[in-house]
Amino acid sequence: MATSESRRSFMGFAFGTVAAVGGAFSLVAMKKTWDPLPSVKAAGVTTVDLSGMKEGELRTIEWRKKPIFILKKDADMAKDSKRDVVVGDVAYTVVIGLCTHLGCIPAYAPSEKLFKCACHGGEFDTSGKNVFGPPPRPLDIPPFRIEGTKLVLGEEGPEYKKMMEEA
């Protein structure tokens, strides 16, 4: 016959096991609620075909409610091996179009080859580097990958990872 002490020990073990299994299921359920839905993940990716752009053309698109500037560089624009997105043999500037000072949207002045922020006079060159005014750093580069002549925003490809390592 089992003693009352061994029954209590068995009951404690059984209770502990049930609690541990329940805790594990609770953690898995909580993690699933934190993961973004597939529809949200899909909304975070935008594909842009660069093949139709002309030299010197600026295209502005929206990605995750932010303006993205894509500038196809021409021969007169300075190349920046650390910030240029190279597709084939063509260099592009791909940046989030929000001033790094206070988040205003700079305008592109093609005659001066500058992005100018009207709020406090900040200026960025055609590579997105801050060259004048209060902006503390260059325009941010969104995560991207290159797929042929297409730019896929929202995914970190090898080109983006290499660019971030060199920055």
CSV table of C-alpha atoms in Angstrom, one decimal:
chain,number,residue,atom,x,y,z
A,1,MET,CA,0.0,0.0,0.0
A,2,ALA,CA,1.2,3.4,-0.9
A,3,THR,CA,1.9,5.8,1.9
A,4,SER,CA,0.3,9.2,2.1
A,5,GLU,CA,3.7,10.8,1.6
A,6,SER,CA,4.3,8.9,-1.7
A,7,ARG,CA,0.8,9.9,-2.9
A,8,ARG,CA,1.6,13.5,-2.2
A,9,SER,CA,4.8,13.2,-4.1
A,10,PHE,CA,3.1,11.6,-7.1
A,11,MET,CA,0.4,14.2,-7.0
A,12,GLY,CA,3.0,17.0,-6.9
A,13,PHE,CA,4.8,15.4,-9.9
A,14,ALA,CA,1.6,15.0,-11.9
A,15,PHE,CA,0.5,18.6,-11.1
A,16,GLY,CA,3.9,19.9,-12.1
A,17,THR,CA,3.9,18.0,-15.4
A,18,VAL,CA,0.4,19.3,-16.3
A,19,ALA,CA,1.4,22.8,-15.4
A,20,ALA,CA,4.6,22.6,-17.5
A,21,VAL,CA,2.7,21.3,-20.6
A,22,GLY,CA,0.0,24.0,-20.2
A,23,GLY,CA,2.7,26.6,-19.9
A,24,ALA,CA,4.4,25.4,-23.0
A,25,PHE,CA,1.1,25.5,-25.0
A,26,SER,CA,0.5,29.0,-23.6
A,27,LEU,CA,3.9,30.3,-24.8
A,28,VAL,CA,3.3,28.8,-28.3
A,29,ALA,CA,-0.1,30.5,-28.5
A,30,MET,CA,1.3,33.8,-27.3
A,31,LYS,CA,4.1,33.7,-29.9
A,32,LYS,CA,1.6,33.1,-32.7
A,33,THR,CA,-0.3,36.2,-31.7
A,34,TRP,CA,2.9,38.2,-31.9
A,35,ASP,CA,3.8,37.0,-35.4
A,36,PRO,CA,2.5,39.2,-38.2
A,37,LEU,CA,-0.3,37.8,-40.3
A,38,PRO,CA,0.7,36.6,-43.8
A,39,SER,CA,-1.4,39.5,-45.3
A,40,VAL,CA,0.7,42.0,-43.3
A,41,LYS,CA,3.9,40.4,-44.4
A,42,ALA,CA,2.8,40.6,-48.0
A,43,ALA,CA,1.9,44.2,-47.6
A,44,GLY,CA,5.4,45.0,-46.5
A,45,VAL,CA,6.9,44.0,-49.9
A,46,THR,CA,6.8,46.3,-53.0
A,47,THR,CA,8.3,45.4,-56.3
A,48,VAL,CA,9.5,48.1,-58.7
A,49,ASP,CA,10.5,47.5,-62.3
A,50,LEU,CA,13.5,49.8,-63.1
A,51,SER,CA,13.9,48.9,-66.7
A,52,GLY,CA,11.7,51.8,-68.0
A,53,MET,CA,13.5,54.6,-66.2
A,54,LYS,CA,15.5,57.2,-68.0
A,55,GLU,CA,18.8,58.6,-66.9
A,56,GLY,CA,18.3,61.4,-64.3
A,57,GLU,CA,14.7,60.3,-63.7
A,58,LEU,CA,13.4,60.4,-60.1
A,59,ARG,CA,10.5,58.0,-59.3
A,60,THR,CA,8.7,58.3,-56.0
A,61,ILE,CA,6.8,55.4,-54.7
A,62,GLU,CA,5.1,54.5,-51.4
A,63,TRP,CA,6.4,51.6,-49.2
A,64,ARG,CA,5.0,51.0,-45.7
A,65,LYS,CA,3.4,54.5,-45.8
A,66,LYS,CA,6.8,56.1,-46.5
A,67,PRO,CA,8.0,57.8,-49.6
A,68,ILE,CA,10.8,56.0,-51.4
A,69,PHE,CA,13.0,58.0,-53.8
A,70,ILE,CA,14.5,56.0,-56.7
A,71,LEU,CA,16.9,58.1,-58.8
A,72,LYS,CA,18.5,56.6,-61.9
A,73,LYS,CA,21.9,58.3,-62.0
A,74,ASP,CA,23.2,59.9,-65.1
A,75,ALA,CA,26.8,60.4,-66.2
A,76,ASP,CA,27.0,63.8,-64.4
A,77,MET,CA,26.0,62.4,-61.0
A,78,ALA,CA,28.7,61.3,-58.5
A,79,LYS,CA,28.8,57.6,-58.0
A,80,ASP,CA,29.0,56.3,-54.4
A,81,SER,CA,30.1,52.7,-54.2
A,82,LYS,CA,28.8,52.4,-50.6
A,83,ARG,CA,25.3,53.8,-51.2
A,84,ASP,CA,24.5,53.2,-54.9
A,85,VAL,CA,22.2,50.3,-55.8
A,86,VAL,CA,23.7,48.8,-58.9
A,87,VAL,CA,21.4,46.9,-61.3
A,88,GLY,CA,23.3,45.5,-64.3
A,89,ASP,CA,25.7,48.4,-65.0
A,90,VAL,CA,23.4,51.2,-63.9
A,91,ALA,CA,23.6,53.0,-60.6
A,92,TYR,CA,20.5,54.0,-58.7
A,93,THR,CA,19.9,55.9,-55.4
A,94,VAL,CA,17.2,54.2,-53.4
A,95,VAL,CA,16.4,56.0,-50.1
A,96,ILE,CA,13.5,56.6,-47.8
A,97,GLY,CA,12.4,60.2,-48.6
A,98,LEU,CA,12.2,61.5,-45.1
A,99,CYS,CA,14.7,64.1,-43.8
A,100,THR,CA,16.8,62.6,-41.0
A,101,HIS,CA,16.4,65.9,-39.0
A,102,LEU,CA,12.6,66.0,-38.3
A,103,GLY,CA,11.1,63.7,-40.9
A,104,CYS,CA,9.9,66.2,-43.5
A,105,ILE,CA,9.8,65.1,-47.2
A,106,PRO,CA,12.6,66.8,-49.2
A,107,ALA,CA,12.0,67.9,-52.8
A,108,TYR,CA,14.4,67.0,-55.6
A,109,ALA,CA,16.0,70.0,-57.4
A,110,PRO,CA,17.3,68.4,-60.7
A,111,SER,CA,19.1,71.6,-61.8
A,112,GLU,CA,21.2,71.5,-58.6
A,113,LYS,CA,21.2,67.8,-58.2
A,114,LEU,CA,20.1,68.1,-54.6
A,115,PHE,CA,17.3,66.9,-52.4
A,116,LYS,CA,16.2,70.0,-50.4
A,117,CYS,CA,14.2,70.0,-47.2
A,118,ALA,CA,12.1,73.1,-46.9
A,119,CYS,CA,11.6,72.8,-43.2
A,120,HIS,CA,15.1,73.7,-42.0
A,121,GLY,CA,17.2,74.0,-45.1
A,122,GLY,CA,18.7,70.5,-45.0
A,123,GLU,CA,20.3,69.3,-48.3
A,124,PHE,CA,21.2,65.8,-49.5
A,125,ASP,CA,23.3,65.0,-52.6
A,126,THR,CA,22.2,62.5,-55.3
A,127,SER,CA,23.5,59.6,-53.2
A,128,GLY,CA,21.3,60.7,-50.3
A,129,LYS,CA,24.2,62.0,-48.2
A,130,ASN,CA,23.6,65.1,-46.0
A,131,VAL,CA,25.7,68.0,-47.4
A,132,PHE,CA,24.2,71.0,-45.7
A,133,GLY,CA,22.0,72.0,-42.8
A,134,PRO,CA,20.8,70.2,-39.7
A,135,PRO,CA,20.2,66.7,-40.9
A,136,PRO,CA,22.5,64.5,-38.7
A,137,ARG,CA,22.9,61.6,-41.1
A,138,PRO,CA,22.2,60.6,-44.7
A,139,LEU,CA,18.8,59.5,-45.9
A,140,ASP,CA,18.0,56.0,-44.8
A,141,ILE,CA,18.2,53.1,-47.3
A,142,PRO,CA,15.2,50.7,-47.1
A,143,PRO,CA,15.8,46.9,-47.1
A,144,PHE,CA,15.8,45.6,-50.7
A,145,ARG,CA,16.9,42.8,-52.9
A,146,ILE,CA,17.5,42.8,-56.7
A,147,GLU,CA,15.6,40.4,-59.0
A,148,GLY,CA,16.8,40.9,-62.6
A,149,THR,CA,15.7,44.5,-63.4
A,150,LYS,CA,13.3,44.7,-60.5
A,151,LEU,CA,13.9,46.1,-57.0
A,152,VAL,CA,12.0,44.3,-54.2
A,153,LEU,CA,11.6,46.6,-51.3
A,154,GLY,CA,11.0,45.1,-47.8
A,155,GLU,CA,13.4,42.1,-48.2
A,156,GLU,CA,17.0,42.0,-47.3
A,157,GLY,CA,19.0,40.6,-50.2
A,158,PRO,CA,22.7,40.1,-50.4
A,159,GLU,CA,23.3,43.5,-52.0
A,160,TYR,CA,21.5,45.3,-49.1
A,161,LYS,CA,23.4,43.2,-46.5
A,162,LYS,CA,26.7,44.0,-48.1
A,163,MET,CA,25.8,47.7,-48.3
A,164,MET,CA,24.9,47.8,-44.6
A,165,GLU,CA,28.2,46.0,-43.7
A,166,GLU,CA,30.2,48.7,-45.5
A,167,ALA,CA,28.3,51.6,-44.1
